[in-house]
Amino acid sequence: MRTPAYAALSASTPLQPLTIDRRALRADDVAIDILYCGVCHSDLHQARNDWGSARYPMVPGHEIIGRVSAVGPAVTSIQVGDAVGVGCMADSCRDCDQCNQGEEQFCRHGVTMTYNGRDRVSGELTLGGYSRAIVVREAFVIALSPTLDLARAAPLLCAGITSWAPLRQHGAGPGTRLGVIGLGGLGHMAVKLGAALGCEVTLITGSADKTADALALGAQQVLVSRDAEAMRAAASSLDLIIDTVPVAHALAPYVKLLDVGGRLVLVGALEEMPPLDAGLLVRGRKQVSGSLIGGIAQTRELLAFCAHKGIYPECEQIRMQDINLAFERMLRSDVKYRFVIDMASLDAPAA
């Protein structure tokens, strides 16, 4: 199956139209006509090879909402016409201890990413959701509630589950004093989800200008990290902190905000961090850890929760032809808070 897409052909060139081939359906495959695709900050990093692992041609996109167009003969849980989602993963070994306990993202044999990965059968490069259609193994296709707003749901499949996983892992709920560092694509979802779970949410930000937005999204208070006096006053005031900052930064100021037994979870940065005085952890039994998206079962749980509660990312819908401008705007933090591509625009002429 040939399908139109937008692709990066190198780290230094803008994304451009490219016709790609999708595989013929295997027995347990699902073919999907893509309706919407979220734009994740990692799409930009990967396209520009910021992490040194890029393979070209690259079709980004791992926040995919679509409708099923065909299924393989062994498919049992998905039917033609179903609204479905596909997130960061397209396959895994499905047999190791991590896969068997619903943690496919930690597959012992390496998870197959939706793009910039290698197909487990053919070895061909996986190509993502900046395209008209995609073929994915049934186990990694999630049927969506009919009450879910498809035009706004795409970022739940990465930003949403990345925020949800540590909240669930650490039992966040009523009585949890939750801090969220940063109010971008991840941070605003962590605020919304934390509030919906009943947490007392504090946004931690470098700018007091974020106060009104944070309160509107569900935070009870805002702590400005550049205000030394306010940071000292907030010492030992939080049980759990979700750190969404996507670049290296000092952790010590935030660890000091944790109460005894508190946890700081990194979900944004994927690089070496500045040293941390171990005494800050020992004196208070505090923990610093990381979290990577979530498994398929947990993603289903998140989507059901959001459909029930009416929780969605704040989205700005764009045309496929505007993706390079969207990348530049992301670099300037000029989006509140997530771009979503209307894939119907892929058939329209360039502006």
mmCIF file of C-alpha atoms in Angstrom:
data_model
loop_
_atom_site.group_PDB
_atom_site.id
_atom_site.type_symbol
_atom_site.label_atom_id
_atom_site.label_comp_id
_atom_site.label_asym_id
_atom_site.label_seq_id
_atom_site.Cartn_x
_atom_site.Cartn_y
_atom_site.Cartn_z
ATOM 1 C CA MET A 1 0.000 0.000 0.000
ATOM 2 C CA ARG A 2 1.430 3.360 -1.060
ATOM 3 C CA THR A 3 0.508 6.400 0.985
ATOM 4 C CA PRO A 4 1.452 10.102 1.082
ATOM 5 C CA ALA A 5 3.515 11.307 4.045
ATOM 6 C CA TYR A 6 5.854 14.052 5.238
ATOM 7 C CA ALA A 7 9.418 13.013 5.970
ATOM 8 C CA ALA A 8 12.808 14.289 7.093
ATOM 9 C CA LEU A 9 15.422 13.210 4.578
ATOM 10 C CA SER A 10 18.338 14.445 6.701
ATOM 11 C CA ALA A 11 19.011 16.231 9.978
ATOM 12 C CA SER A 12 19.483 19.577 8.245
ATOM 13 C CA THR A 13 16.574 19.655 5.802
ATOM 14 C CA PRO A 14 12.935 20.586 6.476
ATOM 15 C CA LEU A 15 10.243 17.932 6.371
ATOM 16 C CA GLN A 16 8.847 17.465 2.881
ATOM 17 C CA PRO A 17 6.243 15.371 1.032
ATOM 18 C CA LEU A 18 7.216 11.767 0.343
ATOM 19 C CA THR A 19 5.236 8.782 -0.891
ATOM 20 C CA ILE A 20 5.941 5.726 1.266
ATOM 21 C CA ASP A 21 5.083 2.034 1.210
ATOM 22 C CA ARG A 22 3.143 0.320 3.964
ATOM 23 C CA ARG A 23 3.453 -3.450 4.325
ATOM 24 C CA ALA A 24 0.764 -5.871 3.230
ATOM 25 C CA LEU A 25 -1.266 -7.027 6.209
ATOM 26 C CA ARG A 26 0.074 -9.933 8.243
ATOM 27 C CA ALA A 27 -2.418 -12.148 10.038
ATOM 28 C CA ASP A 28 -2.518 -10.009 13.203
ATOM 29 C CA ASP A 29 -2.174 -6.593 11.549
ATOM 30 C CA VAL A 30 -4.556 -3.652 11.494
ATOM 31 C CA ALA A 31 -4.581 -1.038 8.705
ATOM 32 C CA ILE A 32 -5.572 2.448 9.839
ATOM 33 C CA ASP A 33 -6.571 5.588 7.962
ATOM 34 C CA ILE A 34 -5.007 8.367 10.038
ATOM 35 C CA LEU A 35 -7.295 11.239 11.002
ATOM 36 C CA TYR A 36 -5.101 13.191 13.424
ATOM 37 C CA CYS A 37 -1.510 13.051 14.591
ATOM 38 C CA GLY A 38 -0.048 14.948 17.514
ATOM 39 C CA VAL A 39 3.285 16.744 17.227
ATOM 40 C CA CYS A 40 5.626 15.721 20.036
ATOM 41 C CA HIS A 41 8.827 17.553 20.990
ATOM 42 C CA SER A 42 10.636 14.256 20.434
ATOM 43 C CA ASP A 43 9.549 14.399 16.757
ATOM 44 C CA LEU A 44 11.674 17.528 16.433
ATOM 45 C CA HIS A 45 14.604 15.996 18.334
ATOM 46 C CA GLN A 46 14.537 12.859 16.215
ATOM 47 C CA ALA A 47 14.117 14.632 12.877
ATOM 48 C CA ARG A 48 17.129 16.839 13.640
ATOM 49 C CA ASN A 49 19.131 13.938 15.111
ATOM 50 C CA ASP A 50 19.574 15.670 18.457
ATOM 51 C CA TRP A 51 19.895 12.275 20.153
ATOM 52 C CA GLY A 52 22.281 10.789 17.573
ATOM 53 C CA SER A 53 20.059 7.825 16.659
ATOM 54 C CA ALA A 54 18.137 9.106 13.639
ATOM 55 C CA ARG A 55 17.515 6.952 10.564
ATOM 56 C CA TYR A 56 16.395 8.519 7.306
ATOM 57 C CA PRO A 57 14.072 8.890 5.566
ATOM 58 C CA MET A 58 12.152 9.530 8.787
ATOM 59 C CA VAL A 59 8.386 9.936 8.999
ATOM 60 C CA PRO A 60 7.754 11.153 12.578
ATOM 61 C CA GLY A 61 4.534 10.909 14.532
ATOM 62 C CA HIS A 62 3.571 8.633 17.438
ATOM 63 C CA GLU A 63 0.337 10.218 18.657
ATOM 64 C CA ILE A 64 -2.001 8.680 16.101
ATOM 65 C CA ILE A 65 -5.784 8.733 15.957
ATOM 66 C CA GLY A 66 -7.501 7.014 13.054
ATOM 67 C CA ARG A 67 -10.160 4.666 11.770
ATOM 68 C CA VAL A 68 -9.618 1.024 10.863
ATOM 69 C CA SER A 69 -9.726 0.308 7.122
ATOM 70 C CA ALA A 70 -8.781 -3.407 7.100
ATOM 71 C CA VAL A 71 -7.747 -6.201 9.475
ATOM 72 C CA GLY A 72 -5.757 -9.408 9.131
ATOM 73 C CA PRO A 73 -7.506 -12.802 9.459
ATOM 74 C CA ALA A 74 -6.264 -13.401 13.029
ATOM 75 C CA VAL A 75 -7.459 -10.057 14.394
ATOM 76 C CA THR A 76 -10.220 -10.478 16.982
ATOM 77 C CA SER A 77 -10.470 -7.292 19.070
ATOM 78 C CA ILE A 78 -10.652 -4.656 16.320
ATOM 79 C CA GLN A 79 -13.140 -4.246 13.491
ATOM 80 C CA VAL A 80 -13.201 -2.230 10.284
ATOM 81 C CA GLY A 81 -14.640 1.197 11.054
ATOM 82 C CA ASP A 82 -13.450 1.311 14.680
ATOM 83 C CA ALA A 83 -11.854 4.496 15.962
ATOM 84 C CA VAL A 84 -8.422 3.581 17.299
ATOM 85 C CA GLY A 85 -5.204 5.045 18.640
ATOM 86 C CA VAL A 86 -1.540 4.140 18.248
ATOM 87 C CA GLY A 87 1.131 5.568 20.507
ATOM 88 C CA CYS A 88 4.907 5.377 20.732
ATOM 89 C CA MET A 89 5.151 1.584 20.363
ATOM 90 C CA ALA A 90 4.310 -0.566 17.352
ATOM 91 C CA ASP A 91 5.553 -3.957 18.581
ATOM 92 C CA SER A 92 7.581 -5.859 21.179
ATOM 93 C CA CYS A 93 8.647 -9.453 21.785
ATOM 94 C CA ARG A 94 5.355 -10.073 23.694
ATOM 95 C CA ASP A 95 7.055 -12.900 25.613
ATOM 96 C CA CYS A 96 9.539 -11.510 28.148
ATOM 97 C CA ASP A 97 8.777 -10.792 31.799
ATOM 98 C CA GLN A 98 8.224 -7.070 31.128
ATOM 99 C CA CYS A 99 5.874 -7.633 28.207
ATOM 100 C CA ASN A 100 3.964 -10.276 30.186
ATOM 101 C CA GLN A 101 3.289 -7.810 32.997
ATOM 102 C CA GLY A 102 2.102 -5.063 30.652
ATOM 103 C CA GLU A 103 5.335 -3.050 30.541
ATOM 104 C CA GLU A 104 6.062 -3.410 26.830
ATOM 105 C CA GLN A 105 8.046 -0.170 26.854
ATOM 106 C CA PHE A 106 10.724 -2.065 28.818
ATOM 107 C CA CYS A 107 10.758 -5.161 26.560
ATOM 108 C CA ARG A 108 13.915 -7.147 27.311
ATOM 109 C CA HIS A 109 14.494 -7.641 23.589
ATOM 110 C CA GLY A 110 13.889 -4.014 22.674
ATOM 111 C CA VAL A 111 10.562 -2.378 21.968
ATOM 112 C CA THR A 112 9.794 -1.482 18.335
ATOM 113 C CA MET A 113 9.027 2.217 18.168
ATOM 114 C CA THR A 114 6.291 3.522 15.886
ATOM 115 C CA TYR A 115 8.902 5.435 13.903
ATOM 116 C CA ASN A 116 12.688 5.411 13.638
ATOM 117 C CA GLY A 117 12.676 1.750 14.669
ATOM 118 C CA ARG A 118 13.108 -1.578 12.908
ATOM 119 C CA ASP A 119 10.273 -3.948 12.081
ATOM 120 C CA ARG A 120 10.746 -7.199 14.025
ATOM 121 C CA VAL A 121 9.915 -9.374 11.010
ATOM 122 C CA SER A 122 11.338 -7.623 7.944
ATOM 123 C CA GLY A 123 13.904 -5.295 9.511
ATOM 124 C CA GLU A 124 12.551 -2.384 7.492
ATOM 125 C CA LEU A 125 12.454 1.111 8.960
ATOM 126 C CA THR A 126 9.266 1.946 10.843
ATOM 127 C CA LEU A 127 7.549 5.104 9.606
ATOM 128 C CA GLY A 128 5.165 7.099 11.766
ATOM 129 C CA GLY A 129 1.955 9.050 11.758
ATOM 130 C CA TYR A 130 2.768 12.061 9.579
ATOM 131 C CA SER A 131 1.081 10.061 6.821
ATOM 132 C CA ARG A 132 -2.273 9.087 5.400
ATOM 133 C CA ALA A 133 -2.254 5.461 6.615
ATOM 134 C CA ILE A 134 -0.336 3.043 8.820
ATOM 135 C CA VAL A 135 -0.235 -0.705 9.511
ATOM 136 C CA VAL A 136 0.309 -1.851 13.122
ATOM 137 C CA ARG A 137 0.158 -5.141 15.008
ATOM 138 C CA GLU A 138 -3.237 -5.623 16.702
ATOM 139 C CA ALA A 139 -1.794 -5.801 20.233
ATOM 140 C CA PHE A 140 -0.537 -2.218 19.903
ATOM 141 C CA VAL A 141 -3.760 -0.741 18.507
ATOM 142 C CA ILE A 142 -6.133 0.695 21.131
ATOM 143 C CA ALA A 143 -9.883 0.829 20.519
ATOM 144 C CA LEU A 144 -11.299 4.191 21.593
ATOM 145 C CA SER A 145 -14.456 5.061 23.483
ATOM 146 C CA PRO A 146 -17.190 6.499 21.227
ATOM 147 C CA THR A 147 -17.405 9.447 23.642
ATOM 148 C CA LEU A 148 -13.758 10.467 23.095
ATOM 149 C CA ASP A 149 -13.226 13.638 21.038
ATOM 150 C CA LEU A 150 -10.944 12.285 18.294
ATOM 151 C CA ALA A 151 -9.736 15.733 17.214
ATOM 152 C CA ARG A 152 -8.277 16.415 20.678
ATOM 153 C CA ALA A 153 -7.224 12.959 21.849
ATOM 154 C CA ALA A 154 -3.980 12.374 19.908
ATOM 155 C CA PRO A 155 -1.528 13.850 22.466
ATOM 156 C CA LEU A 156 -2.915 11.529 25.136
ATOM 157 C CA LEU A 157 -0.975 8.741 23.418
ATOM 158 C CA CYS A 158 2.398 10.244 24.378
ATOM 159 C CA ALA A 159 2.159 13.367 26.524
ATOM 160 C CA GLY A 160 -0.845 11.935 28.338
ATOM 161 C CA ILE A 161 0.531 8.476 29.109
ATOM 162 C CA THR A 162 3.978 9.886 29.957
ATOM 163 C CA SER A 163 2.329 12.005 32.670
ATOM 164 C CA TRP A 164 -0.164 9.330 33.751
ATOM 165 C CA ALA A 165 2.325 6.477 34.274
ATOM 166 C CA PRO A 166 4.270 7.989 37.218
ATOM 167 C CA LEU A 167 1.062 9.273 38.814
ATOM 168 C CA ARG A 168 -0.305 5.735 38.850
ATOM 169 C CA GLN A 169 3.021 4.106 39.692
ATOM 170 C CA HIS A 170 3.304 6.202 42.844
ATOM 171 C CA GLY A 171 -0.344 6.053 43.866
ATOM 172 C CA ALA A 172 -1.199 9.715 43.366
ATOM 173 C CA GLY A 173 -4.665 10.615 44.561
ATOM 174 C CA PRO A 174 -6.561 12.493 47.261
ATOM 175 C CA GLY A 175 -4.107 13.729 49.869
ATOM 176 C CA THR A 176 -1.104 13.639 47.513
ATOM 177 C CA ARG A 177 0.765 16.931 47.412
ATOM 178 C CA LEU A 178 1.868 16.911 43.775
ATOM 179 C CA GLY A 179 4.388 19.237 42.170
ATOM 180 C CA VAL A 180 4.706 19.595 38.400
ATOM 181 C CA ILE A 181 7.822 21.263 36.989
ATOM 182 C CA GLY A 182 7.100 22.990 33.685
ATOM 183 C CA LEU A 183 3.857 23.846 31.892
ATOM 184 C CA GLY A 184 4.497 22.564 28.381
ATOM 185 C CA GLY A 185 2.955 19.633 26.538
ATOM 186 C CA LEU A 186 3.794 17.168 29.304
ATOM 187 C CA GLY A 187 3.400 19.552 32.234
ATOM 188 C CA HIS A 188 -0.062 20.786 31.405
ATOM 189 C CA MET A 189 -1.268 17.175 31.135
ATOM 190 C CA ALA A 190 0.342 16.290 34.476
ATOM 191 C CA VAL A 191 -1.498 19.231 36.065
ATOM 192 C CA LYS A 192 -4.845 18.213 34.530
ATOM 193 C CA LEU A 193 -4.487 14.532 35.371
ATOM 194 C CA GLY A 194 -3.190 15.176 38.878
ATOM 195 C CA ALA A 195 -6.105 17.467 39.608
ATOM 196 C CA ALA A 196 -8.581 14.929 38.194
ATOM 197 C CA LEU A 197 -7.104 12.250 40.489
ATOM 198 C CA GLY A 198 -7.732 14.499 43.483
ATOM 199 C CA CYS A 199 -4.160 15.643 44.155
ATOM 200 C CA GLU A 200 -3.280 19.033 45.575
ATOM 201 C CA VAL A 201 -1.322 20.342 42.587
ATOM 202 C CA THR A 202 1.463 22.911 42.647
ATOM 203 C CA LEU A 203 2.936 24.118 39.361
ATOM 204 C CA ILE A 204 6.648 24.884 39.658
ATOM 205 C CA THR A 205 7.773 27.305 36.964
ATOM 206 C CA GLY A 206 10.439 29.873 36.253
ATOM 207 C CA SER A 207 7.851 32.448 35.205
ATOM 208 C CA ALA A 208 5.028 33.977 37.235
ATOM 209 C CA ASP A 209 3.334 34.625 33.868
ATOM 210 C CA LYS A 210 2.191 30.972 33.910
ATOM 211 C CA THR A 211 0.068 31.486 37.035
ATOM 212 C CA ALA A 212 -3.302 32.174 35.416
ATOM 213 C CA ASP A 213 -2.961 29.278 32.969
ATOM 214 C CA ALA A 214 -1.863 26.860 35.687
ATOM 215 C CA LEU A 215 -4.811 27.726 37.918
ATOM 216 C CA ALA A 216 -7.209 27.392 34.992
ATOM 217 C CA LEU A 217 -5.804 23.920 34.229
ATOM 218 C CA GLY A 218 -6.396 22.714 37.786
ATOM 219 C CA ALA A 219 -3.367 23.684 39.893
ATOM 220 C CA GLN A 220 -4.123 25.010 43.377
ATOM 221 C CA GLN A 221 -0.971 27.112 43.579
ATOM 222 C CA VAL A 222 2.070 28.205 41.617
ATOM 223 C CA LEU A 223 5.647 28.242 42.919
ATOM 224 C CA VAL A 224 8.120 30.412 41.005
ATOM 225 C CA SER A 225 11.459 28.610 41.048
ATOM 226 C CA ARG A 226 13.424 31.858 40.578
ATOM 227 C CA ASP A 227 11.964 33.231 43.819
ATOM 228 C CA ALA A 228 14.543 32.041 46.384
ATOM 229 C CA GLU A 229 12.431 33.041 49.365
ATOM 230 C CA ALA A 230 9.357 31.230 48.049
ATOM 231 C CA MET A 231 11.435 28.106 47.336
ATOM 232 C CA ARG A 232 12.825 28.110 50.887
ATOM 233 C CA ALA A 233 9.336 28.514 52.318
ATOM 234 C CA ALA A 234 8.118 25.546 50.244
ATOM 235 C CA ALA A 235 10.807 23.139 51.514
ATOM 236 C CA SER A 236 9.445 19.681 52.471
ATOM 237 C CA SER A 237 5.984 20.568 51.170
ATOM 238 C CA LEU A 238 5.509 17.980 48.390
ATOM 239 C CA ASP A 239 5.084 14.200 48.265
ATOM 240 C CA LEU A 240 5.625 13.668 44.529
ATOM 241 C CA ILE A 241 7.143 15.844 41.806
ATOM 242 C CA ILE A 242 6.778 15.176 38.065
ATOM 243 C CA ASP A 243 9.718 16.864 36.329
ATOM 244 C CA THR A 244 8.867 17.588 32.675
ATOM 245 C CA VAL A 245 11.851 19.828 31.829
ATOM 246 C CA PRO A 246 13.262 18.466 28.516
ATOM 247 C CA VAL A 247 16.899 19.571 28.966
ATOM 248 C CA ALA A 248 19.603 19.075 31.615
ATOM 249 C CA HIS A 249 19.016 21.087 34.791
ATOM 250 C CA ALA A 250 19.947 21.098 38.470
ATOM 251 C CA LEU A 251 17.754 18.833 40.589
ATOM 252 C CA ALA A 252 18.834 19.966 44.053
ATOM 253 C CA PRO A 253 16.387 22.911 44.322
ATOM 254 C CA TYR A 254 13.475 20.569 43.592
ATOM 255 C CA VAL A 255 14.635 17.696 45.809
ATOM 256 C CA LYS A 256 14.558 20.183 48.699
ATOM 257 C CA LEU A 257 10.824 20.614 48.068
ATOM 258 C CA LEU A 258 10.168 16.931 48.837
ATOM 259 C CA ASP A 259 8.937 15.848 52.237
ATOM 260 C CA VAL A 260 10.273 12.725 53.975
ATOM 261 C CA GLY A 261 9.857 9.758 51.627
ATOM 262 C CA GLY A 262 9.088 12.031 48.690
ATOM 263 C CA ARG A 263 9.827 11.159 45.069
ATOM 264 C CA LEU A 264 10.953 13.226 42.096
ATOM 265 C CA VAL A 265 10.275 11.531 38.748
ATOM 266 C CA LEU A 266 12.010 12.624 35.537
ATOM 267 C CA VAL A 267 9.876 12.322 32.396
ATOM 268 C CA GLY A 268 11.326 15.048 30.151
ATOM 269 C CA ALA A 269 15.130 15.048 30.045
ATOM 270 C CA LEU A 270 17.050 12.281 28.264
ATOM 271 C CA GLU A 271 20.589 13.464 28.907
ATOM 272 C CA GLU A 272 23.258 13.658 31.589
ATOM 273 C CA MET A 273 22.193 15.782 34.539
ATOM 274 C CA PRO A 274 24.336 17.951 36.859
ATOM 275 C CA PRO A 275 25.659 16.193 39.987
ATOM 276 C CA LEU A 276 23.353 15.869 42.982
ATOM 277 C CA ASP A 277 24.487 15.852 46.619
ATOM 278 C CA ALA A 278 23.478 12.413 47.909
ATOM 279 C CA GLY A 279 22.948 13.928 51.348
ATOM 280 C CA LEU A 280 19.777 15.572 50.036
ATOM 281 C CA LEU A 281 18.376 12.100 49.404
ATOM 282 C CA VAL A 282 19.689 10.338 52.478
ATOM 283 C CA ARG A 283 18.395 12.986 54.864
ATOM 284 C CA GLY A 284 14.725 12.367 54.265
ATOM 285 C CA ARG A 285 14.679 9.002 52.421
ATOM 286 C CA LYS A 286 13.943 10.830 49.179
ATOM 287 C CA GLN A 287 14.095 9.280 45.715
ATOM 288 C CA VAL A 288 14.914 10.504 42.214
ATOM 289 C CA SER A 289 13.759 8.204 39.424
ATOM 290 C CA GLY A 290 12.648 8.190 35.796
ATOM 291 C CA SER A 291 9.597 7.020 33.889
ATOM 292 C CA LEU A 292 9.098 6.145 30.201
ATOM 293 C CA ILE A 293 5.624 6.389 28.615
ATOM 294 C CA GLY A 294 3.529 3.412 29.828
ATOM 295 C CA GLY A 295 2.395 -0.016 28.713
ATOM 296 C CA ILE A 296 -0.579 -0.738 26.477
ATOM 297 C CA ALA A 297 -2.892 -1.711 29.356
ATOM 298 C CA GLN A 298 -2.043 1.492 31.213
ATOM 299 C CA THR A 299 -2.605 3.527 28.039
ATOM 300 C CA ARG A 300 -6.055 1.968 27.692
ATOM 301 C CA GLU A 301 -6.732 2.892 31.312
ATOM 302 C CA LEU A 302 -5.697 6.501 30.659
ATOM 303 C CA LEU A 303 -7.873 6.834 27.551
ATOM 304 C CA ALA A 304 -10.880 5.406 29.382
ATOM 305 C CA PHE A 305 -10.281 7.777 32.310
ATOM 306 C CA CYS A 306 -10.022 10.799 29.996
ATOM 307 C CA ALA A 307 -13.135 9.793 28.059
ATOM 308 C CA HIS A 308 -15.074 9.412 31.324
ATOM 309 C CA LYS A 309 -13.802 12.663 32.862
ATOM 310 C CA GLY A 310 -13.695 14.726 29.655
ATOM 311 C CA ILE A 311 -9.968 15.447 30.040
ATOM 312 C CA TYR A 312 -8.107 16.547 26.915
ATOM 313 C CA PRO A 313 -4.863 18.277 26.031
ATOM 314 C CA GLU A 314 -5.026 21.917 25.032
ATOM 315 C CA CYS A 315 -4.519 21.644 21.274
ATOM 316 C CA GLU A 316 -3.864 23.871 18.291
ATOM 317 C CA GLN A 317 -4.847 22.157 15.052
ATOM 318 C CA ILE A 318 -2.548 22.663 12.063
ATOM 319 C CA ARG A 319 -2.217 21.614 8.427
ATOM 320 C CA MET A 320 0.391 19.035 7.486
ATOM 321 C CA GLN A 321 2.015 21.638 5.243
ATOM 322 C CA ASP A 322 2.714 23.816 8.299
ATOM 323 C CA ILE A 323 4.783 21.251 10.183
ATOM 324 C CA ASN A 324 8.130 23.030 9.731
ATOM 325 C CA LEU A 325 6.658 26.254 11.090
ATOM 326 C CA ALA A 326 5.216 24.255 13.988
ATOM 327 C CA PHE A 327 8.695 22.861 14.743
ATOM 328 C CA GLU A 328 10.127 26.386 14.849
ATOM 329 C CA ARG A 329 7.313 27.542 17.102
ATOM 330 C CA MET A 330 7.937 24.608 19.449
ATOM 331 C CA LEU A 331 11.549 25.705 19.798
ATOM 332 C CA ARG A 332 10.244 29.105 20.942
ATOM 333 C CA SER A 333 7.671 27.505 23.260
ATOM 334 C CA ASP A 334 5.068 29.276 21.139
ATOM 335 C CA VAL A 335 2.242 26.768 21.538
ATOM 336 C CA LYS A 336 -0.412 26.166 24.193
ATOM 337 C CA TYR A 337 0.194 23.336 24.553
ATOM 338 C CA ARG A 338 0.226 20.773 21.775
ATOM 339 C CA PHE A 339 0.003 20.873 17.987
ATOM 340 C CA VAL A 340 -2.277 18.319 16.315
ATOM 341 C CA ILE A 341 -2.146 17.742 12.568
ATOM 342 C CA ASP A 342 -5.434 17.343 10.709
ATOM 343 C CA MET A 343 -4.348 14.644 8.275
ATOM 344 C CA ALA A 344 -7.124 15.543 5.832
ATOM 345 C CA SER A 345 -4.870 18.489 4.944
ATOM 346 C CA LEU A 346 -2.284 16.083 3.515
ATOM 347 C CA ASP A 347 -4.289 15.968 0.286
ATOM 348 C CA ALA A 348 -4.492 19.754 0.020
ATOM 349 C CA PRO A 349 -2.005 21.772 -2.095
ATOM 350 C CA ALA A 350 0.806 23.579 -0.280
ATOM 351 C CA ALA A 351 0.012 27.159 0.705
#
